[in-house]
Coordinates of C-alpha atoms and ligand atoms in Angstrom, one line a residue:
M23 CA 113.2 142.1 77.5
A24 CA 112.9 139.4 74.7
E25 CA 109.9 137.4 75.0
P26 CA 110.6 133.8 76.5
K27 CA 110.1 131.2 73.7
K28 CA 107.6 128.7 74.6
L29 CA 107.3 125.6 74.1
F30 CA 103.7 122.7 73.9
I31 CA 103.8 119.2 75.2
K32 CA 101.7 117.3 74.7
T33 CA 102.1 113.8 77.0
Y34 CA 100.2 110.9 76.2
G35 CA 101.0 107.0 78.2
C36 CA 101.4 106.3 81.4
Q37 CA 103.3 107.9 85.0
M38 CA 106.7 107.2 83.9
N39 CA 105.9 109.9 80.7
V40 CA 104.6 113.0 82.8
Y41 CA 107.4 112.4 85.0
D42 CA 109.6 112.8 82.1
S43 CA 107.6 115.5 80.3
E44 CA 107.5 117.5 83.2
R45 CA 111.6 116.8 83.3
M46 CA 112.6 117.9 79.4
A47 CA 110.0 121.2 80.3
E48 CA 112.5 121.9 83.3
A49 CA 115.6 121.0 80.7
M50 CA 113.7 123.8 78.2
G51 CA 113.6 126.0 80.7
A52 CA 116.9 126.1 80.8
Q53 CA 116.8 127.5 77.5
G54 CA 115.0 130.4 78.1
Y55 CA 111.7 128.6 77.1
V56 CA 108.3 129.1 79.7
T57 CA 105.7 126.2 78.9
T58 CA 102.3 127.2 77.6
E59 CA 99.4 125.2 76.7
T60 CA 98.4 126.3 73.7
A61 CA 100.6 124.0 70.8
E62 CA 98.9 127.6 68.9
E63 CA 101.4 129.8 70.9
A64 CA 104.1 127.6 70.8
D65 CA 108.0 128.2 68.8
M66 CA 108.3 124.4 70.0
I67 CA 106.2 121.5 70.4
L68 CA 107.2 118.5 71.7
L69 CA 104.5 115.0 71.3
N70 CA 105.4 112.7 74.3
T71 CA 104.3 109.6 72.7
C72 CA 103.6 106.1 74.3
H73 CA 104.1 102.7 72.2
I74 CA 102.1 100.4 74.6
R75 CA 99.6 99.8 72.7
E76 CA 98.3 99.6 68.7
K77 CA 97.8 102.7 66.9
A78 CA 100.9 104.8 68.0
S79 CA 103.1 105.6 65.7
E80 CA 99.2 106.3 63.2
K81 CA 98.9 108.3 66.0
V82 CA 101.3 110.2 66.0
Y83 CA 101.4 111.1 62.3
S84 CA 97.7 111.9 62.3
E85 CA 98.6 114.4 64.7
L86 CA 101.5 116.0 62.8
G87 CA 99.6 116.8 60.0
R88 CA 97.1 118.9 62.3
L89 CA 100.4 120.6 64.1
K90 CA 101.9 121.4 59.7
P91 CA 100.3 124.6 59.4
L92 CA 100.7 125.8 62.4
K93 CA 104.9 125.8 60.9
T94 CA 102.9 128.4 57.8
L95 CA 101.6 130.3 60.5
N96 CA 104.7 130.5 62.7
P97 CA 108.1 130.0 60.2
D98 CA 110.1 129.7 63.3
L99 CA 107.9 126.7 65.4
K100 CA 109.4 124.1 65.5
I101 CA 108.5 119.9 66.8
G102 CA 109.7 117.4 68.4
I103 CA 108.6 113.5 68.8
A104 CA 110.2 111.5 72.9
G105 CA 109.0 108.8 74.4
C106 CA 108.4 105.4 73.2
V107 CA 107.1 106.0 69.7
A108 CA 110.7 108.4 69.1
Q109 CA 112.2 105.5 70.5
A110 CA 110.6 102.4 68.4
E111 CA 109.9 104.6 65.0
G112 CA 112.3 107.6 65.5
E113 CA 114.0 107.1 61.7
E114 CA 111.1 106.1 59.9
I115 CA 109.2 109.5 61.8
M116 CA 112.2 111.2 60.5
R117 CA 112.1 109.5 56.3
R118 CA 108.4 109.5 56.7
A119 CA 107.5 112.9 58.1
P120 CA 110.4 116.1 56.8
V121 CA 107.8 118.9 59.2
V122 CA 109.6 117.1 62.4
D123 CA 112.3 118.7 62.6
L124 CA 114.3 116.3 65.5
V125 CA 113.7 112.9 67.7
V126 CA 114.6 112.4 71.3
G127 CA 114.4 108.8 73.3
P128 CA 113.5 108.4 76.6
Q129 CA 116.1 107.9 77.7
S130 CA 118.7 111.1 76.1
Y131 CA 116.2 113.5 76.5
H132 CA 118.9 115.2 78.9
R133 CA 120.9 116.7 75.7
L134 CA 118.0 117.5 73.9
P135 CA 119.1 121.7 75.1
A136 CA 121.9 121.2 72.8
M137 CA 119.1 119.7 70.1
E138 CA 117.4 122.5 70.9
A139 CA 120.5 124.8 69.2
R140 CA 120.5 122.4 66.2
V141 CA 117.7 122.3 65.3
R142 CA 117.0 126.5 65.9
A143 CA 120.5 126.0 63.0
G144 CA 118.8 125.0 60.5
E145 CA 120.1 120.4 61.1
R146 CA 117.5 118.0 62.2
A147 CA 118.3 116.3 65.3
L148 CA 117.7 112.3 66.3
D149 CA 119.1 110.7 69.5
T150 CA 117.8 107.5 70.1
D151 CA 121.1 106.6 72.4
F152 CA 121.2 104.9 76.1
P153 CA 123.5 106.8 76.7
A154 CA 126.7 105.7 79.3
E155 CA 125.7 108.8 81.6
D156 CA 123.2 108.2 83.8
K157 CA 120.1 111.7 82.3
F158 CA 119.2 112.2 85.5
E159 CA 122.2 113.6 86.8
H160 CA 122.4 115.5 83.7
L161 CA 118.8 117.3 84.1
P162 CA 118.6 120.8 85.6
K163 CA 118.2 120.9 89.8
R164 CA 113.9 120.8 89.5
P165 CA 112.1 124.5 90.3
R166 CA 110.8 126.5 94.1
P167 CA 108.3 125.7 95.1
N168 CA 107.0 122.8 93.1
R169 CA 104.5 122.4 90.7
A170 CA 102.1 120.5 93.5
P171 CA 101.6 118.5 97.2
T172 CA 102.5 115.6 95.4
A173 CA 105.0 114.6 92.4
F174 CA 106.5 111.6 90.8
L175 CA 109.9 110.3 91.1
T176 CA 111.5 107.8 88.9
V177 CA 113.5 105.4 90.9
Q178 CA 113.4 102.7 88.3
E179 CA 113.4 102.4 84.3
G180 CA 113.0 99.8 81.9
C181 CA 112.1 95.8 81.7
D182 CA 113.3 92.3 81.9
K183 CA 109.8 90.3 82.1
F184 CA 109.7 90.0 78.1
C185 CA 105.9 89.3 78.6
A186 CA 105.2 88.5 75.5
F187 CA 102.5 91.1 74.1
C188 CA 104.5 93.7 75.5
V189 CA 107.0 96.7 73.7
V190 CA 109.0 97.9 77.2
P191 CA 111.1 95.3 76.5
Y192 CA 112.2 96.7 73.4
T193 CA 111.8 100.8 74.2
R194 CA 112.4 101.1 77.7
G195 CA 115.7 98.0 77.2
A196 CA 117.0 97.0 80.1
E197 CA 116.6 96.9 84.4
V198 CA 118.1 100.1 85.5
S199 CA 117.6 101.4 89.5
R200 CA 119.4 104.8 89.9
P201 CA 121.3 104.6 93.0
A202 CA 119.2 104.9 96.2
T203 CA 121.8 107.9 97.6
R204 CA 120.3 110.2 94.5
I205 CA 116.5 109.3 94.9
L206 CA 117.0 110.0 98.9
T207 CA 118.8 113.7 97.9
E208 CA 115.7 113.4 95.2
A209 CA 113.0 113.6 97.7
R210 CA 114.3 115.4 100.0
D211 CA 114.4 118.0 97.9
L212 CA 111.3 117.7 96.6
V213 CA 109.6 117.7 100.1
E214 CA 111.9 120.9 100.6
R215 CA 109.7 122.4 97.9
G216 CA 107.0 121.5 99.8
V217 CA 106.1 118.0 98.5
R218 CA 103.9 115.8 100.7
E219 CA 102.9 112.5 98.3
I220 CA 105.5 111.4 96.7
T221 CA 104.8 108.1 93.5
L222 CA 107.4 106.1 92.7
L223 CA 108.0 105.4 89.6
G224 CA 108.7 102.0 87.6
Q225 CA 108.0 100.2 84.6
N226 CA 108.8 96.7 87.4
V227 CA 109.0 99.2 90.2
N228 CA 108.7 96.9 92.9
A229 CA 112.0 95.0 90.7
Y230 CA 114.1 97.9 91.9
H231 CA 117.2 97.2 93.7
G232 CA 119.8 100.6 94.3
E233 CA 123.1 100.7 95.1
A234 CA 122.7 102.7 98.7
A235 CA 125.6 104.5 100.5
D236 CA 127.4 101.2 102.0
G237 CA 127.6 99.4 99.5
G238 CA 124.7 97.1 99.6
T239 CA 122.2 96.8 97.4
W240 CA 118.5 98.0 98.9
G241 CA 115.0 96.6 97.3
L242 CA 111.6 98.8 97.3
A243 CA 110.7 97.4 100.3
R244 CA 114.2 99.3 102.7
L245 CA 113.9 102.3 100.0
I246 CA 110.5 103.2 101.0
R247 CA 111.4 102.2 104.7
E248 CA 114.0 104.9 104.2
L249 CA 112.0 107.4 102.4
A250 CA 109.7 107.3 105.2
E251 CA 111.8 108.9 107.0
I252 CA 111.8 112.1 105.3
D253 CA 110.0 114.4 108.3
G254 CA 107.0 116.4 105.6
L255 CA 107.0 113.5 103.9
A256 CA 103.3 111.9 104.5
R257 CA 102.5 109.7 101.5
I258 CA 104.3 107.1 99.2
R259 CA 102.8 105.2 96.4
F260 CA 104.4 103.2 93.8
T261 CA 103.6 102.3 90.5
T262 CA 103.8 99.4 88.4
S263 CA 104.3 96.4 90.0
H264 CA 104.4 92.9 89.2
P265 CA 104.1 90.1 91.1
N266 CA 106.4 88.8 90.8
D267 CA 108.1 90.6 93.2
M268 CA 106.5 91.5 95.8
D269 CA 109.1 90.4 98.4
D270 CA 108.1 89.4 101.5
D271 CA 109.8 92.5 103.2
L272 CA 107.3 94.7 100.6
I273 CA 104.3 92.7 101.6
A274 CA 104.6 93.1 105.4
A275 CA 105.6 97.6 104.2
H276 CA 101.8 97.1 103.5
G277 CA 101.2 96.8 107.3
D278 CA 104.4 98.1 108.9
C279 CA 105.0 101.7 107.2
G280 CA 102.1 104.2 108.2
K281 CA 103.9 106.5 105.6
L282 CA 103.0 103.5 102.3
M283 CA 99.1 104.1 101.6
P284 CA 96.8 101.6 101.5
Y285 CA 96.9 100.1 97.9
L286 CA 98.3 98.7 95.3
H287 CA 98.3 98.6 91.3
L288 CA 99.8 95.1 90.9
P289 CA 98.3 93.7 86.8
V290 CA 97.7 90.3 85.4
Q291 CA 96.3 90.0 83.1
S292 CA 94.4 87.6 82.6
G293 CA 93.3 84.7 84.9
S294 CA 93.3 81.6 82.5
D295 CA 96.2 79.7 83.7
R296 CA 97.3 78.9 80.0
I297 CA 96.6 81.9 78.9
L298 CA 99.4 83.3 82.0
K299 CA 101.6 80.7 80.4
A300 CA 101.5 82.1 77.1
M301 CA 101.7 85.1 78.1
N302 CA 105.0 84.8 79.3
R303 CA 104.0 85.7 83.5
K304 CA 106.1 83.3 85.2
H305 CA 103.0 83.2 87.5
T306 CA 99.8 81.4 87.4
A307 CA 96.0 82.2 88.7
A308 CA 96.5 80.9 91.5
D309 CA 99.9 81.8 93.0
Y310 CA 98.5 85.6 92.1
L311 CA 95.5 85.3 94.8
R312 CA 97.7 83.7 97.3
L313 CA 99.9 86.7 96.9
I314 CA 96.3 89.0 97.2
D315 CA 95.6 87.3 100.5
R316 CA 98.9 87.7 102.1
L317 CA 98.4 91.9 101.0
R318 CA 95.5 91.7 102.5
A319 CA 96.4 89.4 106.2
A320 CA 99.2 92.3 106.1
R321 CA 96.8 95.3 105.8
P322 CA 92.7 94.8 105.6
D323 CA 91.9 97.7 103.6
I324 CA 94.5 98.0 100.5
L325 CA 92.3 99.1 97.6
L326 CA 93.3 96.8 94.9
S327 CA 93.9 97.9 91.2
G328 CA 95.4 95.6 88.0
D329 CA 95.1 95.2 83.9
F330 CA 93.6 93.0 82.2
I331 CA 94.1 92.3 78.2
V332 CA 91.3 90.4 76.8
G333 CA 91.9 88.8 73.4
F334 CA 95.0 87.7 73.5
P335 CA 96.2 84.7 71.1
G336 CA 94.7 81.0 71.8
E337 CA 92.3 82.7 74.2
T338 CA 88.9 80.6 74.8
D339 CA 85.4 81.6 76.5
Q340 CA 87.1 79.1 79.4
D341 CA 90.0 81.0 80.2
F342 CA 88.2 84.5 79.7
E343 CA 85.9 82.8 81.8
D344 CA 89.0 81.9 84.7
T345 CA 89.9 85.7 84.1
L346 CA 86.5 87.2 85.4
S347 CA 86.4 84.4 88.0
L348 CA 90.0 85.5 89.7
V349 CA 88.1 89.1 88.8
R350 CA 85.1 88.2 91.2
A351 CA 88.0 86.7 94.4
V352 CA 89.9 89.3 94.4
G353 CA 86.8 92.7 94.2
Y354 CA 88.9 95.3 91.7
G355 CA 88.8 98.9 94.2
Q356 CA 89.2 100.2 90.8
A357 CA 91.1 97.9 87.1
Y358 CA 92.3 98.9 83.4
S359 CA 91.5 96.1 80.4
F360 CA 92.2 96.3 77.5
K361 CA 91.9 94.2 74.1
Y362 CA 94.8 92.7 73.1
S363 CA 96.5 94.6 70.1
A364 CA 99.5 93.8 68.1
R365 CA 103.1 95.1 69.0
P366 CA 105.0 94.6 66.2
G367 CA 108.7 93.2 67.0
T368 CA 106.9 91.1 70.1
P369 CA 106.2 87.2 70.3
A370 CA 103.1 87.5 70.4
A371 CA 102.0 89.3 67.2
E372 CA 103.7 86.0 65.4
R373 CA 100.5 84.6 66.2
A374 CA 97.3 84.9 65.0
G375 CA 94.7 87.1 67.0
V376 CA 90.4 85.9 68.5
P377 CA 88.4 87.3 65.8
T378 CA 87.6 91.5 66.8
D379 CA 84.2 91.4 67.6
V380 CA 85.1 88.0 70.3
A381 CA 87.5 90.0 72.0
D382 CA 85.4 93.2 71.9
A383 CA 82.3 91.8 73.8
R384 CA 84.6 90.3 76.0
L385 CA 86.1 93.6 77.3
Q386 CA 82.3 94.6 78.0
V387 CA 81.6 92.0 79.6
L388 CA 84.6 92.3 82.0
Q389 CA 84.8 96.1 81.5
A390 CA 81.1 96.2 82.8
L391 CA 82.3 94.1 85.9
L392 CA 85.4 96.1 86.8
T393 CA 82.7 99.3 86.4
Q394 CA 80.5 97.2 89.2
Q395 CA 83.1 96.8 91.6
Q396 CA 84.2 99.8 91.3
R397 CA 80.6 102.1 92.4
E398 CA 81.1 98.9 95.0
T399 CA 83.8 99.8 96.2
Q400 CA 83.3 103.1 96.5
D401 CA 79.4 103.3 98.1
A402 CA 81.2 101.2 100.8
M403 CA 83.3 103.8 101.0
V404 CA 79.7 106.4 102.3
G405 CA 79.9 106.6 106.5
R406 CA 83.7 106.0 106.5
E407 CA 86.5 108.5 107.6
V408 CA 89.6 109.3 105.7
S409 CA 92.3 111.4 104.8
V410 CA 92.5 113.7 102.1
L411 CA 95.6 115.4 100.8
F412 CA 94.3 118.6 98.5
E413 CA 95.8 119.0 95.7
K414 CA 93.8 121.8 94.1
P415 CA 90.5 123.7 94.0
G416 CA 87.2 122.2 92.6
R417 CA 84.8 123.1 89.6
L418 CA 82.7 124.7 92.0
P419 CA 83.2 128.3 94.2
G420 CA 85.2 126.9 97.9
Q421 CA 85.2 123.4 97.0
M422 CA 88.3 121.3 97.7
V423 CA 89.5 118.6 95.9
G424 CA 92.1 116.1 96.8
K425 CA 93.1 112.6 97.0
S426 CA 91.9 110.2 99.8
E427 CA 94.8 106.9 100.8
Y428 CA 92.7 104.8 98.7
L429 CA 93.2 106.5 95.8
H430 CA 90.1 108.1 95.2
A431 CA 89.7 111.4 94.4
V432 CA 87.2 113.7 97.8
H433 CA 86.1 117.0 97.2
V434 CA 84.3 119.0 100.2
T435 CA 83.5 122.3 100.1
G436 CA 85.4 124.1 103.0
E437 CA 89.1 126.0 104.5
V438 CA 91.1 123.6 103.6
A439 CA 95.0 124.7 101.7
V440 CA 95.9 123.1 99.1
G441 CA 99.3 120.8 100.7
Q442 CA 96.2 120.3 103.6
I443 CA 95.5 116.5 104.9
A444 CA 92.7 117.5 106.4
R445 CA 90.2 114.4 108.2
V446 CA 87.3 114.1 106.2
R447 CA 83.9 111.7 106.4
I448 CA 82.4 110.6 103.0
T449 CA 78.8 111.8 102.9
G450 CA 78.7 110.5 98.8
T451 CA 79.4 108.9 95.6
A452 CA 79.8 109.8 91.5
P453 CA 81.2 107.6 88.9
N454 CA 84.8 108.8 89.7
S455 CA 84.8 110.6 92.7
L456 CA 83.5 110.9 96.6
A457 CA 81.5 113.8 98.0
G458 CA 83.4 114.7 102.0
A459 CA 82.7 116.1 105.3
L460 CA 85.8 117.8 106.5
I461 CA 85.2 117.0 110.4
Ligands
5AD514 N1 97.1 94.6 73.8 C1 97.0 95.2 75.0 N2 97.4 96.3 76.6 C2 98.5 96.1 76.1 N3 99.2 96.2 77.5 C3 100.5 95.5 78.0 N4 101.0 95.7 75.7 C4 99.7 95.6 75.2 C5 98.8 95.1 74.4 N5 100.1 94.5 73.2 C6 98.5 96.4 78.7 C7 98.9 95.9 80.1 C8 99.9 96.9 81.2 C9 99.5 97.8 80.7 C10 100.4 98.9 81.0 O1 99.0 97.9 79.1 O2 98.3 95.7 80.8 O3 99.7 95.9 82.1
SF4_515 FE1 106.0 95.2 80.0 FE2 104.4 95.3 82.5 FE3 105.3 93.3 81.8 FE4 107.6 94.4 81.6 S1 106.3 93.4 83.5 S2 107.0 93.4 80.0 S3 106.6 96.0 81.3 S4 103.8 93.9 80.9

């Protein structure tokens, strides 16, 4: 029998790309491809790209420069660009980089197998359509068993919010929610394949409003409550959310739905009302803090995460101080912070940014504060009992690693299996994980 062809996918960016990469690998699996971890032995390389911050396309071109010699070693090697850079700059990539054989956008990758066939026949192929058909309906069935006891499930794509700095509404397009019945079917299938924790994904996941079997529309809270009815599914998470879409039912679900984990990634971007307005966020810092109070009233131990941008055009020292005050008021368990980067085509790109050295200094101060809060949150876990879903063996012999309800990585030494949920007492903390003992 002929050797199967090998596919190497390099994934950049968010969890939605991680999910898309898995589905692309499965689609190519139906074409006889197996995945490999080494670019050197691949017959097809896909770069699943991210466009959210600066130098996205530069990164792609320099990666292509590194990959180009592989084509001399293996004349049958084909190289493709997928993801949001493909969507935004696909035609230019085709022009500038002859080494690229195919470009496929995030809404059309179910057509990859047909594109691969064209490419094997010597053509170059570009597809960045937003097709009328639902790509999820045209992807192969997922393999069994699942690779891990945790899985991502995309429920919503695109964004209608148009934050002034963000390319997502342009690269991923308008908000689309998948029908609830399809999501329930996919979730049941994941559980039958051994998955115990599902993270619902969407660029603006809490704006979910999917068609239900009864002809009505479900919001995210209703979807979560229905998913919680699935036997064998132990944990539900969702990401990423916008503060303005945290409705009453979703806040309540954090209190009354036992399978919904006490962790929420809720980006606010800035603590200054002036900057929030300039960002077109359509909420104030006080609105956000009130929301956090309501979430904590529903679920007192909820661990909060966020995203921040420093150096947005017009940001003054006072605006930045307001961001620090908000961070102190919330107390994040962990958070991400970025230096603003002008993205072509977005409204903010027209405005003058703050000097780089100022933005760099602010980023350092903010990151130090967020790191300190993360450390305090982790320290406070020591001595507490958590439940851990074990995902894989750890680095040391006899060690197993999993995630607590709060999404902390926890490692223990002892007899537990992958996929098992066990009670653990936290005994110590490291920079990005916790140590524990099985109870
Ligand atoms: N510059 C810097 N950070 C950005 N983000 C999105 N667009 C930009 C940009 N132009 C950040 C936001 C968002 C996260 C995914 O990336 O904080 O929440
Ligand atoms: Fe981008 Fe999120 Fe704003 Fe949508 S809500 S425009 S994805 S930052």
